[in-house]
CSV table of C-alpha atoms in Angstrom, one decimal:
chain,number,residue,atom,x,y,z
H,1268,UNK,CA,-8.9,-126.3,71.4
H,1269,UNK,CA,-11.4,-123.6,71.7
H,1270,UNK,CA,-9.6,-121.5,69.3
H,1271,UNK,CA,-9.8,-123.9,66.6
H,1272,UNK,CA,-13.4,-124.3,67.1
H,1273,UNK,CA,-13.9,-120.8,65.6
H,1274,UNK,CA,-11.4,-121.4,62.7
H,1275,UNK,CA,-14.0,-120.6,59.9
H,1276,UNK,CA,-14.9,-117.3,61.6
H,1277,UNK,CA,-11.3,-116.0,61.9
H,1278,UNK,CA,-10.3,-115.4,58.2
H,1279,UNK,CA,-7.8,-112.6,58.7
H,1280,UNK,CA,-8.1,-109.4,56.8
H,1281,UNK,CA,-5.8,-108.3,54.0
H,1282,UNK,CA,-5.6,-111.7,52.3
H,1283,UNK,CA,-5.3,-111.9,48.6
H,1284,UNK,CA,-7.7,-114.2,46.7
H,1285,UNK,CA,-4.9,-116.7,46.1
H,1286,UNK,CA,-3.9,-117.2,49.8
H,1287,UNK,CA,-7.4,-116.7,51.1
H,1288,UNK,CA,-8.4,-119.7,48.9
H,1289,UNK,CA,-5.8,-122.0,50.2
H,1290,UNK,CA,-6.4,-120.7,53.8
H,1291,UNK,CA,-10.1,-121.6,53.3
H,1292,UNK,CA,-9.3,-125.2,52.0
H,1293,UNK,CA,-7.1,-125.8,55.0
H,1294,UNK,CA,-9.4,-124.6,57.7
H,1295,UNK,CA,-12.4,-126.4,56.2
H,1296,UNK,CA,-10.3,-129.7,56.3
H,1297,UNK,CA,-9.5,-129.0,59.9
H,1298,UNK,CA,-13.0,-128.1,60.7
H,1299,UNK,CA,-14.3,-131.4,59.0
H,1300,UNK,CA,-11.7,-133.3,61.2
H,1301,UNK,CA,-13.0,-131.6,64.4
H,1302,UNK,CA,-16.5,-132.8,63.5
H,1303,UNK,CA,-15.6,-136.2,62.2
H,1304,UNK,CA,-12.5,-137.2,64.2
H,1305,UNK,CA,-11.2,-138.7,61.0
H,1306,UNK,CA,-7.4,-138.5,61.0
H,1307,UNK,CA,-7.2,-138.1,57.1
H,1308,UNK,CA,-9.0,-134.7,57.4
H,1309,UNK,CA,-6.4,-133.6,59.8
H,1310,UNK,CA,-3.6,-134.8,57.7
H,1311,UNK,CA,-5.1,-133.0,54.7
H,1312,UNK,CA,-5.2,-129.8,56.8
H,1313,UNK,CA,-1.6,-130.3,57.8
H,1314,UNK,CA,-0.4,-130.6,54.2
H,1315,UNK,CA,-2.3,-127.5,53.2
H,1316,UNK,CA,-1.2,-125.5,56.1
H,1317,UNK,CA,2.4,-126.4,55.3
H,1318,UNK,CA,1.9,-125.6,51.8
H,1319,UNK,CA,0.4,-122.0,52.9
H,1320,UNK,CA,3.4,-121.3,55.1
H,1321,UNK,CA,5.8,-122.4,52.2
H,1322,UNK,CA,4.0,-119.9,49.7
H,1323,UNK,CA,3.0,-117.1,52.0
H,1324,UNK,CA,5.5,-117.0,55.1
H,1325,UNK,CA,4.9,-113.2,55.5
H,1326,UNK,CA,1.1,-113.3,55.2
H,1327,UNK,CA,-0.8,-111.6,58.0
H,1328,UNK,CA,-2.4,-115.0,58.6
H,1329,UNK,CA,1.0,-116.8,59.0
H,1330,UNK,CA,1.0,-116.8,62.8
H,1331,UNK,CA,-2.6,-118.2,63.0
H,1332,UNK,CA,-1.8,-120.9,60.3
H,1333,UNK,CA,1.4,-121.9,62.2
H,1334,UNK,CA,-0.8,-122.3,65.3
H,1335,UNK,CA,-3.5,-124.3,63.5
H,1336,UNK,CA,-0.8,-126.4,62.0
H,1337,UNK,CA,0.4,-127.2,65.4
H,1338,UNK,CA,-3.1,-128.0,66.6
H,1339,UNK,CA,-3.6,-130.5,63.8
H,1340,UNK,CA,-0.4,-132.4,64.7
H,1341,UNK,CA,-1.5,-132.5,68.2
H,1342,UNK,CA,-4.9,-134.0,67.2
H,1343,UNK,CA,-3.3,-136.9,65.3
H,1344,UNK,CA,-1.1,-137.6,68.3
H,1345,UNK,CA,2.1,-136.3,66.5
H,1346,UNK,CA,3.2,-134.7,69.7
H,1347,UNK,CA,6.8,-134.1,68.8
H,1348,UNK,CA,5.8,-132.4,65.6
H,1349,UNK,CA,3.1,-130.3,67.5
H,1350,UNK,CA,5.6,-129.1,69.9
H,1351,UNK,CA,8.0,-128.0,67.2
H,1352,UNK,CA,5.2,-126.2,65.4
H,1353,UNK,CA,3.9,-124.5,68.5
H,1354,UNK,CA,7.5,-123.5,69.3
H,1355,UNK,CA,7.8,-121.8,65.9
H,1356,UNK,CA,4.7,-119.8,66.7
H,1357,UNK,CA,6.3,-118.4,69.9
H,1358,UNK,CA,9.8,-117.9,68.4
H,1359,UNK,CA,8.8,-116.6,64.9
H,1360,UNK,CA,5.8,-114.5,65.9
H,1361,UNK,CA,6.4,-113.6,69.4
H,1362,UNK,CA,4.3,-110.5,69.4
H,1363,UNK,CA,1.2,-112.4,67.9
H,1364,UNK,CA,-2.0,-113.2,69.8
H,1365,UNK,CA,-1.1,-116.8,69.5
H,1366,UNK,CA,2.3,-116.7,71.1
H,1367,UNK,CA,1.6,-117.2,74.6
H,1368,UNK,CA,-1.0,-120.0,74.0
H,1369,UNK,CA,1.4,-121.8,71.8
H,1370,UNK,CA,4.2,-121.7,74.3
H,1371,UNK,CA,1.9,-123.2,76.9
H,1372,UNK,CA,0.6,-125.9,74.4
H,1373,UNK,CA,4.3,-126.7,73.5
H,1374,UNK,CA,4.7,-127.7,77.1
H,1375,UNK,CA,1.5,-130.0,77.0
H,1376,UNK,CA,2.6,-131.4,73.8
H,1377,UNK,CA,6.1,-132.5,75.3
H,1378,UNK,CA,4.2,-134.0,78.3
H,1379,UNK,CA,2.2,-136.2,75.9
H,1380,UNK,CA,5.3,-137.2,74.0
H,1381,UNK,CA,6.7,-138.3,77.3
H,1382,UNK,CA,3.5,-140.2,78.0
H,1383,UNK,CA,3.6,-142.0,74.7
H,1384,UNK,CA,7.4,-142.5,74.4
H,1385,UNK,CA,9.1,-145.9,74.4
H,1386,UNK,CA,12.1,-146.4,76.8
H,1387,UNK,CA,15.0,-144.3,75.4
H,1388,UNK,CA,18.7,-143.9,76.4
H,1389,UNK,CA,19.7,-141.1,78.5
H,1390,UNK,CA,20.9,-137.9,77.1
H,1391,UNK,CA,22.5,-134.6,78.1
H,1392,UNK,CA,20.1,-131.8,78.7
H,1393,UNK,CA,21.4,-128.1,78.6
H,1394,UNK,CA,19.1,-125.4,80.1
H,1395,UNK,CA,20.3,-122.0,79.5
H,1396,UNK,CA,19.3,-119.2,81.6
H,1397,UNK,CA,17.7,-121.3,84.4
H,1398,UNK,CA,14.5,-119.5,85.6
H,1399,UNK,CA,15.9,-116.4,83.8
H,1400,UNK,CA,19.2,-116.3,85.6
H,1401,UNK,CA,22.7,-116.4,84.2
H,1402,UNK,CA,23.1,-120.1,85.2
H,1403,UNK,CA,23.4,-123.0,82.8
H,1404,UNK,CA,22.3,-126.3,84.1
H,1405,UNK,CA,23.4,-129.6,82.3
H,1406,UNK,CA,21.6,-132.7,83.4
H,1407,UNK,CA,21.3,-136.3,82.4
H,1408,UNK,CA,17.7,-137.2,81.5
H,1409,UNK,CA,15.9,-140.4,80.4
H,1410,UNK,CA,15.3,-139.4,76.7
H,1411,UNK,CA,15.2,-136.6,74.4
H,1412,UNK,CA,11.4,-135.8,75.2
H,1413,UNK,CA,12.4,-135.0,78.9
H,1414,UNK,CA,15.0,-132.7,77.7
H,1415,UNK,CA,12.6,-130.9,75.4
H,1416,UNK,CA,10.0,-130.6,78.2
H,1417,UNK,CA,12.4,-129.1,80.7
H,1418,UNK,CA,13.7,-126.5,78.0
H,1419,UNK,CA,10.0,-125.7,77.0
H,1420,UNK,CA,9.1,-125.0,80.7
H,1421,UNK,CA,12.2,-122.9,81.2
H,1422,UNK,CA,11.5,-121.0,77.9
H,1423,UNK,CA,8.0,-120.2,79.2
H,1424,UNK,CA,9.3,-119.1,82.6
H,1425,UNK,CA,11.4,-116.5,81.0
H,1426,UNK,CA,9.3,-115.4,78.0
H,1427,UNK,CA,5.8,-115.4,79.6
H,1428,UNK,CA,6.6,-113.9,83.0
H,1429,UNK,CA,3.2,-112.1,83.2
H,1430,UNK,CA,1.1,-115.2,82.0
H,1431,UNK,CA,-1.6,-116.5,84.4
H,1432,UNK,CA,-0.5,-119.9,83.2
H,1433,UNK,CA,3.1,-119.5,84.7
H,1434,UNK,CA,2.3,-121.1,88.1
H,1435,UNK,CA,0.9,-124.2,86.3
H,1436,UNK,CA,4.0,-124.4,84.0
H,1437,UNK,CA,6.4,-124.0,86.9
H,1438,UNK,CA,4.7,-126.8,88.8
H,1439,UNK,CA,5.2,-129.2,85.9
H,1440,UNK,CA,8.8,-128.0,85.6
H,1441,UNK,CA,9.4,-128.6,89.3
H,1442,UNK,CA,7.5,-132.0,89.3
H,1443,UNK,CA,9.5,-133.2,86.4
H,1444,UNK,CA,12.8,-132.2,88.1
H,1445,UNK,CA,11.8,-133.9,91.2
H,1446,UNK,CA,11.0,-137.1,89.4
H,1447,UNK,CA,14.4,-136.9,87.9
H,1448,UNK,CA,15.9,-136.5,91.4
H,1449,UNK,CA,17.1,-133.0,90.7
H,1450,UNK,CA,15.8,-132.0,94.2
H,1451,UNK,CA,17.7,-128.7,94.6
H,1452,UNK,CA,16.6,-127.4,91.2
H,1453,UNK,CA,13.1,-128.6,91.9
H,1454,UNK,CA,13.1,-126.8,95.3
H,1455,UNK,CA,14.1,-123.5,93.7
H,1456,UNK,CA,11.2,-123.7,91.3
H,1457,UNK,CA,8.7,-124.5,94.1
H,1458,UNK,CA,10.1,-121.6,96.2
H,1459,UNK,CA,9.4,-119.3,93.2
H,1460,UNK,CA,5.9,-120.4,92.9
H,1461,UNK,CA,5.2,-120.1,96.6
H,1462,UNK,CA,6.9,-116.7,97.4
H,1463,UNK,CA,7.5,-114.8,94.2
H,1464,UNK,CA,4.1,-115.1,92.2
H,1465,UNK,CA,0.9,-113.4,93.0
H,1466,UNK,CA,-1.5,-115.5,95.0
H,1467,UNK,CA,-2.1,-118.6,92.9
H,1468,UNK,CA,-3.9,-122.0,93.4
H,1469,UNK,CA,-0.5,-123.8,93.4
H,1470,UNK,CA,1.2,-121.8,96.2
H,1471,UNK,CA,0.1,-124.1,99.1
H,1472,UNK,CA,1.2,-127.3,97.3
H,1473,UNK,CA,4.4,-125.6,96.2
H,1474,UNK,CA,5.2,-124.6,99.8
H,1475,UNK,CA,4.6,-128.3,100.9
H,1476,UNK,CA,6.9,-129.5,98.2
H,1477,UNK,CA,9.7,-127.1,99.5
H,1478,UNK,CA,9.2,-128.8,102.8
């Protein structure tokens, strides 16, 4: 994304010479991948970012490196791995500047995972704290990717309540539940978009979906 486009200008302060050198090698490989589109450049960046996180897990650059790692996975269509890496940004570094974008990108990665998935057996999906309530919803969904998308959307709805991206994520949440014929749960999400959030571009569509 746009964040990665500036990676070479984002070297964090307070790095030692050792971790700065590895950071530079990784970001240079990612920057080459952006320019060339060559998968091997991204894979080299992935290996270096993983090495960085193994060696310097408490570095001030660790949240950024975890985010860049996720971006690289996404660029090589490793969407499940990208979603996991984005989730680690949001869960491990919740106060970092990358947390909200990572939580949103996690949703996008799971959408792509579904789009690229082959037919899978249905699985049980447990959604804790549905829309921030005390409710637990247990559903049957057509594959693990659907379960992960629903959980990612629900996580975003409870952790990023002030985000401008919340209406968009909730619409994807409602749309996915609607496709899975979970109409009452879908309706509740659309009602939230239409009535509980400040004026947003999805309110009219959400209202029509409630009807």
